[in-house]
Tab-separated table of C-alpha atoms in Angstrom:
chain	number	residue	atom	x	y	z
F	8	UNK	CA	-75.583	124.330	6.684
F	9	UNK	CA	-73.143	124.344	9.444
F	10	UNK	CA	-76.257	124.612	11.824
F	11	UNK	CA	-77.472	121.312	10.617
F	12	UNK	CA	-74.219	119.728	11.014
F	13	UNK	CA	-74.229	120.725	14.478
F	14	UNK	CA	-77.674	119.767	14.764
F	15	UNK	CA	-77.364	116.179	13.420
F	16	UNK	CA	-73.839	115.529	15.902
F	17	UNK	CA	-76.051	116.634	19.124
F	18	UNK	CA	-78.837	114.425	18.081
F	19	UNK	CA	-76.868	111.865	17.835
F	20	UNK	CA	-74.782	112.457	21.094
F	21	UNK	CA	-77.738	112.728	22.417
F	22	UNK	CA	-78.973	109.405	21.265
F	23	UNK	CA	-75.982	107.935	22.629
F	24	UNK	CA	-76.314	109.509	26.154
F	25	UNK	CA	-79.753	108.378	26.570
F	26	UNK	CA	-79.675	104.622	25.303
F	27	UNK	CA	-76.155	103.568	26.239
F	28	UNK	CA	-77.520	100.402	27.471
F	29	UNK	CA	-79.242	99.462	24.355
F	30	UNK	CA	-77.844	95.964	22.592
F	31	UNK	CA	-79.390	96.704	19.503
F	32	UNK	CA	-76.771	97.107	16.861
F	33	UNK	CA	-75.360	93.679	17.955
F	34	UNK	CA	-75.707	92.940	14.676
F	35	UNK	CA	-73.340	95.457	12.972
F	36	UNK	CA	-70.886	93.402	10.928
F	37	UNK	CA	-67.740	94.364	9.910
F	38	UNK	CA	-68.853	94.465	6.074
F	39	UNK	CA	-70.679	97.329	6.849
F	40	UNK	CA	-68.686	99.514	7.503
F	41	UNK	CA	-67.288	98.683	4.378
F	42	UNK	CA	-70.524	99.674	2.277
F	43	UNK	CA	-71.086	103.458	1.273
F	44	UNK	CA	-73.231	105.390	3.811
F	45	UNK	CA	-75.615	105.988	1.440
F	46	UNK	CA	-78.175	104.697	-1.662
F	47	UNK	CA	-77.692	101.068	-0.250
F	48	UNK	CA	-81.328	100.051	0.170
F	49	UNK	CA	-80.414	96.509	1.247
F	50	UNK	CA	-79.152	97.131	4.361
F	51	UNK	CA	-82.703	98.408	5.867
F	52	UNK	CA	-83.365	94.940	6.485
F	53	UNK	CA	-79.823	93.555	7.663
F	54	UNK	CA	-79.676	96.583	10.525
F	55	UNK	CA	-81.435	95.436	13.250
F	56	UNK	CA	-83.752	97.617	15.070
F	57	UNK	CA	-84.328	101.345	15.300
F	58	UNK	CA	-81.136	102.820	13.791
F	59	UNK	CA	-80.337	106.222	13.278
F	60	UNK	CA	-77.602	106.878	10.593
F	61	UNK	CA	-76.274	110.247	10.278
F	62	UNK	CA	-73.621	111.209	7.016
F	63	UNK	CA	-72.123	114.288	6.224
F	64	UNK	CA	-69.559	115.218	3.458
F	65	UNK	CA	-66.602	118.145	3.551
F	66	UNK	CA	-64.438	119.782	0.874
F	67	UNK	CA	-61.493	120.188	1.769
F	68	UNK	CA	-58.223	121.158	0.367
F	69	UNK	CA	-54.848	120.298	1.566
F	70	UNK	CA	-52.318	122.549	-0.960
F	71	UNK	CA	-53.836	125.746	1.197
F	72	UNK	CA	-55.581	126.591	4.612
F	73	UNK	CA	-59.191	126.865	3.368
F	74	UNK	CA	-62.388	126.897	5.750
F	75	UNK	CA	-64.259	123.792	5.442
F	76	UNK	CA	-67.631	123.842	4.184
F	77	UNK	CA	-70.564	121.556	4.289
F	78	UNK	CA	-71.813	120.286	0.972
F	79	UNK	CA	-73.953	117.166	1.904
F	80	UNK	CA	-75.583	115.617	4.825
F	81	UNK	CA	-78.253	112.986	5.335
F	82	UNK	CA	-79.945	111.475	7.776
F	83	UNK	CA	-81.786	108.391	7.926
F	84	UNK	CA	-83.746	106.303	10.106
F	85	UNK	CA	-84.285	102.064	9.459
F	86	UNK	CA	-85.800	99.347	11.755
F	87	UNK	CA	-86.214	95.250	11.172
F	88	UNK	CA	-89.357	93.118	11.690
F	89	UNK	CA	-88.229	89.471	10.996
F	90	UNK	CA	-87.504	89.304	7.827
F	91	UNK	CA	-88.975	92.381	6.811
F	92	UNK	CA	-87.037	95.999	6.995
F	93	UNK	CA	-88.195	99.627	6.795
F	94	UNK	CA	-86.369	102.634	6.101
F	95	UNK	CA	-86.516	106.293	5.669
F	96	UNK	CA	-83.980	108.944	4.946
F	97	UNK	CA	-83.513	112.535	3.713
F	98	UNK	CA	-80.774	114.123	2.121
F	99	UNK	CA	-79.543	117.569	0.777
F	100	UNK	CA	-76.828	119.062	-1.035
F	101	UNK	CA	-76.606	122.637	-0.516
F	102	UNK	CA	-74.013	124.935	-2.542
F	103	UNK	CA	-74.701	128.746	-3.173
F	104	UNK	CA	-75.520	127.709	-7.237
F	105	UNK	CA	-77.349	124.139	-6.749
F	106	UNK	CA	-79.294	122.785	-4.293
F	107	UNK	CA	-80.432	118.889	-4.209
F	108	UNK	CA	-83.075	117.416	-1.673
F	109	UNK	CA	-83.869	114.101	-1.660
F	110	UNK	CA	-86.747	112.014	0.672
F	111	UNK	CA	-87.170	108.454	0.525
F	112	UNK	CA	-88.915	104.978	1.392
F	113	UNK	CA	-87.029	101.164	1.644
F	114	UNK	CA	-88.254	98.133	1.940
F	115	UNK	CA	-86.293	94.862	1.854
F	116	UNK	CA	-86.773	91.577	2.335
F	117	UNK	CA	-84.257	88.942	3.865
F	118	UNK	CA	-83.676	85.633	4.428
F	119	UNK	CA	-80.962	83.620	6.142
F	120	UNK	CA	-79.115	80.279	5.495
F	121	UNK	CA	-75.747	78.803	6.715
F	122	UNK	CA	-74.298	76.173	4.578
F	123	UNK	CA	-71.525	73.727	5.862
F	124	UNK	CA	-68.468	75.662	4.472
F	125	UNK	CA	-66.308	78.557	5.069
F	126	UNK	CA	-67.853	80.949	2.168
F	127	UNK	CA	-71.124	80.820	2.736
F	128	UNK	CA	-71.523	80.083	6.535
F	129	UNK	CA	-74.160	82.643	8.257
F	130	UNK	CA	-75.082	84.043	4.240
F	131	UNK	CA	-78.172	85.970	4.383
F	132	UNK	CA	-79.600	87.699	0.932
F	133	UNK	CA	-81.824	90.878	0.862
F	134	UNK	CA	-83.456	92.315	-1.992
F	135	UNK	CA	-84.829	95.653	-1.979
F	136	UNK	CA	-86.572	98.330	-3.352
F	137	UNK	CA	-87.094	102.503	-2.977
F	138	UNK	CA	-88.709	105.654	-3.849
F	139	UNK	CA	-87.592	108.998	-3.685
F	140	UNK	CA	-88.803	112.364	-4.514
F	141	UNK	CA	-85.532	115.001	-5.121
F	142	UNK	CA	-85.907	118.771	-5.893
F	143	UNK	CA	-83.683	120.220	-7.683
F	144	UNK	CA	-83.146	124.320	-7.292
F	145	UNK	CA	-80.940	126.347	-9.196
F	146	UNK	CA	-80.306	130.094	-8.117
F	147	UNK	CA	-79.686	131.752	-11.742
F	148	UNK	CA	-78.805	134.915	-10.125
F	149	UNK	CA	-75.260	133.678	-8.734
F	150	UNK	CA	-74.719	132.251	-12.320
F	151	UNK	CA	-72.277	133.731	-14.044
F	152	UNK	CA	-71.411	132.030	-18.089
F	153	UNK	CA	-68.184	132.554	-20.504
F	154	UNK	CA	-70.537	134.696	-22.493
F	155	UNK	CA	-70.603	137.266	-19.777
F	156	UNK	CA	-66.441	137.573	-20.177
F	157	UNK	CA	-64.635	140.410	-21.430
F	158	UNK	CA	-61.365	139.827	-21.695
F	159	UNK	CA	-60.148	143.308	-20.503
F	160	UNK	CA	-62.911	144.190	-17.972
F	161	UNK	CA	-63.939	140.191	-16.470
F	162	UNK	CA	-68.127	140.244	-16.142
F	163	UNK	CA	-69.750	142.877	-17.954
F	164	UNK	CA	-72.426	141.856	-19.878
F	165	UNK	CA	-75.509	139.807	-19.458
F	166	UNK	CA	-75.747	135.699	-20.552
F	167	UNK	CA	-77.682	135.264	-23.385
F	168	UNK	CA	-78.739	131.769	-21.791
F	169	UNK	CA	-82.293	130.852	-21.505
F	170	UNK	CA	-83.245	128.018	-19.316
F	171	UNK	CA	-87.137	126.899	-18.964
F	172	UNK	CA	-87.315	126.833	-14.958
F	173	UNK	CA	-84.857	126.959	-12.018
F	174	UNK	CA	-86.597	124.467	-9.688
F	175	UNK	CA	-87.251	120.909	-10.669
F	176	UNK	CA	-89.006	117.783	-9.182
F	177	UNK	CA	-89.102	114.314	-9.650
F	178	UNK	CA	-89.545	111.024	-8.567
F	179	UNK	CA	-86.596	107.857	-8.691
F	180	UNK	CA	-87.073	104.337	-8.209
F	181	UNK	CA	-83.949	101.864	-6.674
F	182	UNK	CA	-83.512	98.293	-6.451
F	183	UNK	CA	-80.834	96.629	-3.734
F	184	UNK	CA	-79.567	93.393	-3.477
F	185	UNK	CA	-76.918	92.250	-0.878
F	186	UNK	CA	-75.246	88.804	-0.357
F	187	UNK	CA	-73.525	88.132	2.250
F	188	UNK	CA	-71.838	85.926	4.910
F	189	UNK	CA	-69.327	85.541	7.218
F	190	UNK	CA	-66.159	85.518	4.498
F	191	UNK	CA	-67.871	87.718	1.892
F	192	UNK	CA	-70.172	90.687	1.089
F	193	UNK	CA	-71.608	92.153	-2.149
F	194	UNK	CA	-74.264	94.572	-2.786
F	195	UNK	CA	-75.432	95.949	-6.146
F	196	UNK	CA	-77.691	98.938	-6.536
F	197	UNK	CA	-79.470	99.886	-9.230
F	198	UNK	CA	-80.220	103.358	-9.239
F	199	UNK	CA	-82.640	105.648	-11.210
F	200	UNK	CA	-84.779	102.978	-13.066
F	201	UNK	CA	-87.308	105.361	-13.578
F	202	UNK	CA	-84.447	107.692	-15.949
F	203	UNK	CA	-86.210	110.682	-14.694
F	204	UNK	CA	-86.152	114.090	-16.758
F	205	UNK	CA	-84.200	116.582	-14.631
F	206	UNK	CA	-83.455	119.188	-17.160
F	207	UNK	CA	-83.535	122.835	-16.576
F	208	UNK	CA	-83.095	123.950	-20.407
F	209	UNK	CA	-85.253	121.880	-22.211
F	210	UNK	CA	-87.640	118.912	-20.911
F	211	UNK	CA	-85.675	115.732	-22.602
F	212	UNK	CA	-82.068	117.618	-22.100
F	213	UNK	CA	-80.958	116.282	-19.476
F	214	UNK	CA	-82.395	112.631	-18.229
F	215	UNK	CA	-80.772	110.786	-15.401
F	216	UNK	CA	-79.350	107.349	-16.845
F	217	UNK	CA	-80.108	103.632	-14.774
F	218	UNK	CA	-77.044	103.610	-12.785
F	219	UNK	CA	-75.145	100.208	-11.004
F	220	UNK	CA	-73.147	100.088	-8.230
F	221	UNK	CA	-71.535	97.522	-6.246
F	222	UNK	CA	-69.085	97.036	-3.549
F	223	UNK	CA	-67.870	93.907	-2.554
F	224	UNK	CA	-65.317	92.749	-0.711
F	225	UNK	CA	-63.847	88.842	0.237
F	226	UNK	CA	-62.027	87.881	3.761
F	227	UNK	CA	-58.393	86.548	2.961
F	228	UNK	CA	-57.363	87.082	6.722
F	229	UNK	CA	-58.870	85.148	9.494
F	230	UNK	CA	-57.569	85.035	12.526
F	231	UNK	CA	-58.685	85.288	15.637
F	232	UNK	CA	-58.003	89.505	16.290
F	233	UNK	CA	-57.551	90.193	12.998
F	234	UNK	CA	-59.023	89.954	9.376
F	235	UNK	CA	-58.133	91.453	6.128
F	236	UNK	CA	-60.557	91.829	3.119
F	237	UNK	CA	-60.165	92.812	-0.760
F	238	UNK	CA	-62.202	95.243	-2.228
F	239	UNK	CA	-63.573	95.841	-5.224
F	240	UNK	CA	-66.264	98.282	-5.986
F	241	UNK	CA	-67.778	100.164	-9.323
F	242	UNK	CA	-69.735	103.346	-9.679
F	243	UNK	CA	-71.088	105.006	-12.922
F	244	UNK	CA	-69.972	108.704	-11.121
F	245	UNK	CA	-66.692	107.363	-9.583
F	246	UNK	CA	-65.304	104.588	-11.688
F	247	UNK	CA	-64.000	101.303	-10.151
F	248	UNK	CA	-61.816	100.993	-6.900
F	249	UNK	CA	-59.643	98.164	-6.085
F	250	UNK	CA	-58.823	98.141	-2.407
F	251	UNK	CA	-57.884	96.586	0.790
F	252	UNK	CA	-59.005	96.672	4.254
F	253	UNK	CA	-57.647	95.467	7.695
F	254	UNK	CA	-59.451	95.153	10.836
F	255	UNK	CA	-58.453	94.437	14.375
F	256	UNK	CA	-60.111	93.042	17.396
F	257	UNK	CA	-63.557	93.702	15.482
F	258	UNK	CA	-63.619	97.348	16.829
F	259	UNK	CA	-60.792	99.347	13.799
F	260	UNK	CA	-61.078	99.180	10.749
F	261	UNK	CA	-58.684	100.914	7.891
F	262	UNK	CA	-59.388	100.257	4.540
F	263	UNK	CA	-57.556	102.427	1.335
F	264	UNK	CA	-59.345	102.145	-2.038
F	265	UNK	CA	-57.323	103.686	-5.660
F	266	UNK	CA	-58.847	104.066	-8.902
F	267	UNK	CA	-57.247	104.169	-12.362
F	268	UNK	CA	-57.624	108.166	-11.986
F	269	UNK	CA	-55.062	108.274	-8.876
F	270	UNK	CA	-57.795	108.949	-6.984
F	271	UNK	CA	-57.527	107.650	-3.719
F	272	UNK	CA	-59.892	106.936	-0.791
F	273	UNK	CA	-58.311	106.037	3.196
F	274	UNK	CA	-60.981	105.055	5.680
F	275	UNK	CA	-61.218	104.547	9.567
F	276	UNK	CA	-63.979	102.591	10.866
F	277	UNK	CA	-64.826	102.260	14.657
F	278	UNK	CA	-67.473	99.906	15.210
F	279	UNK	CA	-69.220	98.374	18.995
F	280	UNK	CA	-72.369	96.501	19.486
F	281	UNK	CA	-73.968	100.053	19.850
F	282	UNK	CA	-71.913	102.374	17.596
F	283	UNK	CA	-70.528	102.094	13.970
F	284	UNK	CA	-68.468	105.331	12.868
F	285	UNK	CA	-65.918	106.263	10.454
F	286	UNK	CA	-63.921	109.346	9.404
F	287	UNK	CA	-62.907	108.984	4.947
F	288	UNK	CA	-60.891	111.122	3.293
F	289	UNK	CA	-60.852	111.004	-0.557
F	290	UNK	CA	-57.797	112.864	-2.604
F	291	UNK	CA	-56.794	113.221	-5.859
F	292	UNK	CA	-52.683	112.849	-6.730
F	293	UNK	CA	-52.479	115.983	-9.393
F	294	UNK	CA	-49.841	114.779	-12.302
F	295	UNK	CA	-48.993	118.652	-12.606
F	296	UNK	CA	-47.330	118.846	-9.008
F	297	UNK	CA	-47.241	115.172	-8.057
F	298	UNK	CA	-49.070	115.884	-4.504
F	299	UNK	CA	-52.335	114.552	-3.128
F	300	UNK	CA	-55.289	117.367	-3.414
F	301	UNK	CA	-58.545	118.652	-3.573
F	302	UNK	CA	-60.044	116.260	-0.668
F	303	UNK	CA	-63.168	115.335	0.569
F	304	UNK	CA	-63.928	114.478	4.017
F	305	UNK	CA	-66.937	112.133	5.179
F	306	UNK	CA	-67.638	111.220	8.640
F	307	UNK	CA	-70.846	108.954	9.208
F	308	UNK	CA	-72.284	107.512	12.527
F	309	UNK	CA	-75.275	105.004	13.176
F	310	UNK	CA	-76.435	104.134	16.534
F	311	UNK	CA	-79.501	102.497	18.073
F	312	UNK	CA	-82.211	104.139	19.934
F	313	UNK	CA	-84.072	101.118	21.514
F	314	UNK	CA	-84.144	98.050	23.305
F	315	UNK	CA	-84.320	94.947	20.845
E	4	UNK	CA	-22.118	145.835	11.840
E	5	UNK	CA	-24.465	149.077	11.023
E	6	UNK	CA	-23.052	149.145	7.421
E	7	UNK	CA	-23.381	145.299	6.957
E	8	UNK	CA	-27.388	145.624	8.283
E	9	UNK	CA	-27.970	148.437	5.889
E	10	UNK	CA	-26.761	147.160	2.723
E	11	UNK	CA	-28.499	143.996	4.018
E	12	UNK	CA	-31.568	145.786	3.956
E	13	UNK	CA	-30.940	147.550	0.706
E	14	UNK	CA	-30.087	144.457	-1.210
E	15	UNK	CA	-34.252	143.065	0.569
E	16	UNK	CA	-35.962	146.017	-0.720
E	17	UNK	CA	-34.351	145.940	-3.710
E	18	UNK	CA	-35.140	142.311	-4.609
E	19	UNK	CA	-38.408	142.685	-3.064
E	20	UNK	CA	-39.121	145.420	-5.680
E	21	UNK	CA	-38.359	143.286	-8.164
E	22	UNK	CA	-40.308	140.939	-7.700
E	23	UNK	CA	-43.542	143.674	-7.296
E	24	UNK	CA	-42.300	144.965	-10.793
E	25	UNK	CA	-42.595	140.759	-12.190
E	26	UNK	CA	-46.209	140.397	-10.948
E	27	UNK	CA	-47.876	143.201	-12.570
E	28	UNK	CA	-46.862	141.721	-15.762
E	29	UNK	CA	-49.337	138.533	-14.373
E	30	UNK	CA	-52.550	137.755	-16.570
E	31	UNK	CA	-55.653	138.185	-15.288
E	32	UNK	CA	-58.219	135.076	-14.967
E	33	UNK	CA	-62.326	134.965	-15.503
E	34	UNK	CA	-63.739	132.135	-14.420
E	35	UNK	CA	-67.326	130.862	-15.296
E	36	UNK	CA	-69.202	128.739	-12.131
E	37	UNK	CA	-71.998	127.712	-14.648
E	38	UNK	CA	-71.946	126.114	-18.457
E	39	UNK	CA	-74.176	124.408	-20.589
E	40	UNK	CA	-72.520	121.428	-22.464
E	41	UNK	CA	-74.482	119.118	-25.463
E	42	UNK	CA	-77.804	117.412	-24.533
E	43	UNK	CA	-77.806	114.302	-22.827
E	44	UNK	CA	-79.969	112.850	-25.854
E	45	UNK	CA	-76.926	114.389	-28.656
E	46	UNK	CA	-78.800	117.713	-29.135
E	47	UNK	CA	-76.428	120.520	-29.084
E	48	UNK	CA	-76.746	123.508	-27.084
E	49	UNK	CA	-75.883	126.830	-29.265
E	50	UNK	CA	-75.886	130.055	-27.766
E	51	UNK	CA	-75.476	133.430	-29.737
E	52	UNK	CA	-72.491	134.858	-27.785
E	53	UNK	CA	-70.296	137.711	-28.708
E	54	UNK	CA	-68.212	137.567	-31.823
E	55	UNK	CA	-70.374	134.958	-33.378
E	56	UNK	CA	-68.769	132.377	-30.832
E	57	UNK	CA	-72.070	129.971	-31.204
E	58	UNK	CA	-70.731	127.290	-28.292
E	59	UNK	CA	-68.858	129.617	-25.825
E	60	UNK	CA	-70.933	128.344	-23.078
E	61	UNK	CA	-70.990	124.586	-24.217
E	62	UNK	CA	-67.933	123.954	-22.265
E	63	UNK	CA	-66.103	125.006	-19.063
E	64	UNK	CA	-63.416	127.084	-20.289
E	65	UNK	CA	-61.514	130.776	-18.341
E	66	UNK	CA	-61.217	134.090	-19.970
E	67	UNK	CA	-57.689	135.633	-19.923
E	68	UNK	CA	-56.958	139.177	-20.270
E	69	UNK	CA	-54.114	139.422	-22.693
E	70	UNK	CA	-53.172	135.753	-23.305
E	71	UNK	CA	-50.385	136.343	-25.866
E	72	UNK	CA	-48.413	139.519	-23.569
E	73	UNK	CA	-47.427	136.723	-20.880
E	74	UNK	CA	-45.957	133.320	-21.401
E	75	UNK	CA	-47.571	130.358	-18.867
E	76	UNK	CA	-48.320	126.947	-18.640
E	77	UNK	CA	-51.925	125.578	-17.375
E	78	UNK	CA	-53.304	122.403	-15.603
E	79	UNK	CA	-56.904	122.267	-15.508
E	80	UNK	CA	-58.681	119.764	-12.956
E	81	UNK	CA	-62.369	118.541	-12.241
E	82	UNK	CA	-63.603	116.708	-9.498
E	83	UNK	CA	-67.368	115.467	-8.777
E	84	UNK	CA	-69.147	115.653	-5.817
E	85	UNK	CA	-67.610	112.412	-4.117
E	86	UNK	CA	-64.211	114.422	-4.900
E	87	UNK	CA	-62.906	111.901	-7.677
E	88	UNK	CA	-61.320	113.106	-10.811
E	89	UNK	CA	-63.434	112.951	-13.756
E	90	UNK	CA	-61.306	115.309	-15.997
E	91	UNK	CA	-57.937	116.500	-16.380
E	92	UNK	CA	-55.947	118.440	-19.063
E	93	UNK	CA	-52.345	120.516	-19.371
E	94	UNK	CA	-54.188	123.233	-21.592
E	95	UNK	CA	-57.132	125.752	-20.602
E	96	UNK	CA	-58.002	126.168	-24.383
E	97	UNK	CA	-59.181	122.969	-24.291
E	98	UNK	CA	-62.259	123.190	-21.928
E	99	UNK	CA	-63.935	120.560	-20.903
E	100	UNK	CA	-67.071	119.269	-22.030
E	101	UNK	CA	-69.032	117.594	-19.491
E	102	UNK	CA	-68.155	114.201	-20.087
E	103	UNK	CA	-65.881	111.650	-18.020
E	104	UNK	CA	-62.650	111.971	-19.258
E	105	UNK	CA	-61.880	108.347	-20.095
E	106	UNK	CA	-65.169	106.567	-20.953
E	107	UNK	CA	-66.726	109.459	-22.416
E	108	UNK	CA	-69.752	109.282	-20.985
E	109	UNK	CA	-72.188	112.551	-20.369
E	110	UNK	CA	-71.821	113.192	-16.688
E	111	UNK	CA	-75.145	114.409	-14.812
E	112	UNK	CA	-76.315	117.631	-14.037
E	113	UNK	CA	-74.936	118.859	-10.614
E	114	UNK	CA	-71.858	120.472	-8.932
E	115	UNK	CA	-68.371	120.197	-9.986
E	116	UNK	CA	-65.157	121.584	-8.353
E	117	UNK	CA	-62.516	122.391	-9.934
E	118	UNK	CA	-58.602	123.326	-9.757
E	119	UNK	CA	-56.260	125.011	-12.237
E	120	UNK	CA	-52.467	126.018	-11.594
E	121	UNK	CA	-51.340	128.504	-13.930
E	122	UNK	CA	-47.293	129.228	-14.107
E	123	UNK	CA	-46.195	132.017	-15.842
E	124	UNK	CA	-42.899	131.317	-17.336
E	125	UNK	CA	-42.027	134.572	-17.096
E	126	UNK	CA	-41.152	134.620	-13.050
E	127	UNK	CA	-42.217	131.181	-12.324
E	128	UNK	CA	-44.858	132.470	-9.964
E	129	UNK	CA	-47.579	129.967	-10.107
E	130	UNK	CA	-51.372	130.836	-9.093
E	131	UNK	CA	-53.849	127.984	-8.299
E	132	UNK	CA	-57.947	129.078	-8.688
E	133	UNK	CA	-60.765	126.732	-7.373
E	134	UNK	CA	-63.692	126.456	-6.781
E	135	UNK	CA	-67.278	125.427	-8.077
E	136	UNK	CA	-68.951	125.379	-11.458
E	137	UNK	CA	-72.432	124.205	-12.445
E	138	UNK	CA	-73.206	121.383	-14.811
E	139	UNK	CA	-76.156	122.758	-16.532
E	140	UNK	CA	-78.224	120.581	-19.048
């Protein structure tokens, strides 16, 4: 895993290097940076041309010096043809019990209007659809259950567990819609319409439910080198988030989202006309010992690797 | 000075023996990475496990040698794969079930981390175990 990391970060230094002269992610906005680096269909035709976008996810823990491991990583190519966009990624979550791989198509399709008034000046709406196939692998020979426990000696006897297979694949279908303009942003996914089976015990144990998501955010500062934006979001997995986020000059961006959990997300966004980055660390405030812990670390990076 | 540095030293291995003798009286923790909670569709998922335990594996408990010879207190955290909390509980009797803690809702098959601190009361050591347990439907 830590080979592809590496891999992925040269590719993309790489990319860098050899098309520093490119304007085409002129059109980055400062909203996007905002959005979640991934399962946002919409954006394939809001990017511009020829993007690369490469995301990768850390554990981390900060109550103890722990090596930090790889657990996701994706990377994911998109390009615009008027008001068409195209997009293809591939994903994989690797851990020495599960592994998830995901490949997948976008389309969406976008159109622009400016209206005479502060919201809605330079709005532009894309809807959106994709397909994925994921695999799901599961290595039953690093599994070890409660039934296995003896109390006095730890693991001693066999599971009496029984699943039907240990690899799994399917097919999911998304729909994206994003609004936005110069003063506000909101997209809303719709995930898994298809509610594929993924079970590994029984065929109709386990089915993956339609899932909505949305992060949105309106501008409240304006001024000329700096604007400041509310955030809300909502995910099935992660809840709702209430945030806020500040950037300067158009180039920094920190934003700090909370959820009713305690769980708390801090992000720092770079972003030039040729090079959108940011570095997000997610923690969790323990009530037990009152500190911050068990963090995540994401890093994601899109550049452009042609001419417009 | 000499005398002063010796019973100095006598008074450190003394204390540090001590404390040896406290932590062999420490519990000793099994942890599961893999557990099969109810059905997504309400079906429940019975096992036969030993002692005619039907639904040991239907939630994400630990096995302690000797539970009732050492007195401690427990704090049991899970975390999905974004690394947001979707349980928490003061009590490792408890388990937890595969369901967000506050809606309810079955969570989906897939990787969880988790953290528990466990204090014994008797020396106020405290011992904190992660690490990664499969969601297994």
């Amino acid at each position: 895993m830590k080979h592809i990391y590496t891999l992925l970060m040269l590719l993309a230094a790489g990319m860098l290097k050899a098309y520093a002269q490119t304007d085409s992610l002129n059109r980055f906005n400062v909203y996007k940076s905002l959005l979640q680096e991934t399962s946002t269909p919409a954006l394939v035709a809001d990017n511009g041309k020829h993007i690369v976008h490469i995301d990768t996810r850390l554990g981390v823990n900060t109550t103890e010096s722990q090596t930090l491991h790889t657990d996701y990583a994706q990377i994911s190519y998109s390009t615009q043809w008027r008001k068409h966009g195209f997009g293809a990624y591939y994903n994989t979550s690797i851990s020495d019990l599960h592994t998830i791989k995901t490949g997948g198509i976008q389309y969406g399709f976008g159109f622009s209007f400016n209206k005479n008034n502060k919201l809605l000046a330079n709005t532009k709406i894309v809807a959106a659809t994709g397909i994925s196939i994921t695999q799901e692998h599961t290595s039953y020979n690093n599994l070890r259950y409660y039934d296995q426990i003896d109390n006095q000696y730890g693991f001693i006897t066999t599971t009496n567990e029984t699943p039907i297979t240990n690899n799994i694949v399917y097919p999911t279908f998304n729909l994206g819609l994003l609004i936005r303009s110069s003063r506000l942003f909101a997209n809303m996914t719709l995930h898994d319409l298809n509610q594929p089976q993924n079970g590994m015990y029984s065929s109709t144990g386990s089915q993956k439910e339609i899932r909505f998501a949305l992060n949105s955010g309106l501008k409240f500062i304006d001024l000329d080198q700096l604007s400041g934006w509310v955030l809300i979001d909502y995910d099935y997995e992660e809840l709702d988030h209430l945030g806020i986020a500040v950037a300067y000059r158009n180039l920094y961006m920190l934003s700090g989202k909370l959820n009713k959990y305690s769980s708390g997300t801090i992000r720092l966004s770079y972003f030039k006309p040729r090079i959108r980055a940011f570095l997000q660390y997610t923690s969790n405030k323990n009530p037990y010992t009152g500190y911050f812990e068990y963090g995540t670390l994401s890093m994601g990076l899109a550049t452009g690797i042609t001419k417009q | 000075m000499r005398s002063l540095l010796l019973f100095t030293l006598l008074i450190a291995v003394t204390l540090g023996c001590k404390k040896q003798d406290e932590g062999q009286q420490s519990i000793k923790v099994y942890i599961p990475n893999a557990f099969r909670p109810d059905d997504m569709n309400g079906a429940q998922s019975l096992s036969p496990c030993p002692g005619g335990d039907m639904e040991c594996n239907r939630s994400f408990k630990v096995g302690i040698s000797n539970p009732d010879s050492v007195d401690f207190e427990a704090d049991m955290a899970i975390y999905n794969s974004r690394g947001l909390k979707v349980f928490h509980s003061h009590s490792l009797a408890e388990g937890w079930n595969g369901r967000e803690q506050q809606i309810g809702d079955y969570l989906p098959q897939g990787i969880y981390r988790y953290m528990f601190h466990i204090r014994q009361l008797n020396n106020g050591s405290v011992r904190i175990y992660k690490g990664e347990v499969l969601l297994l439907r």
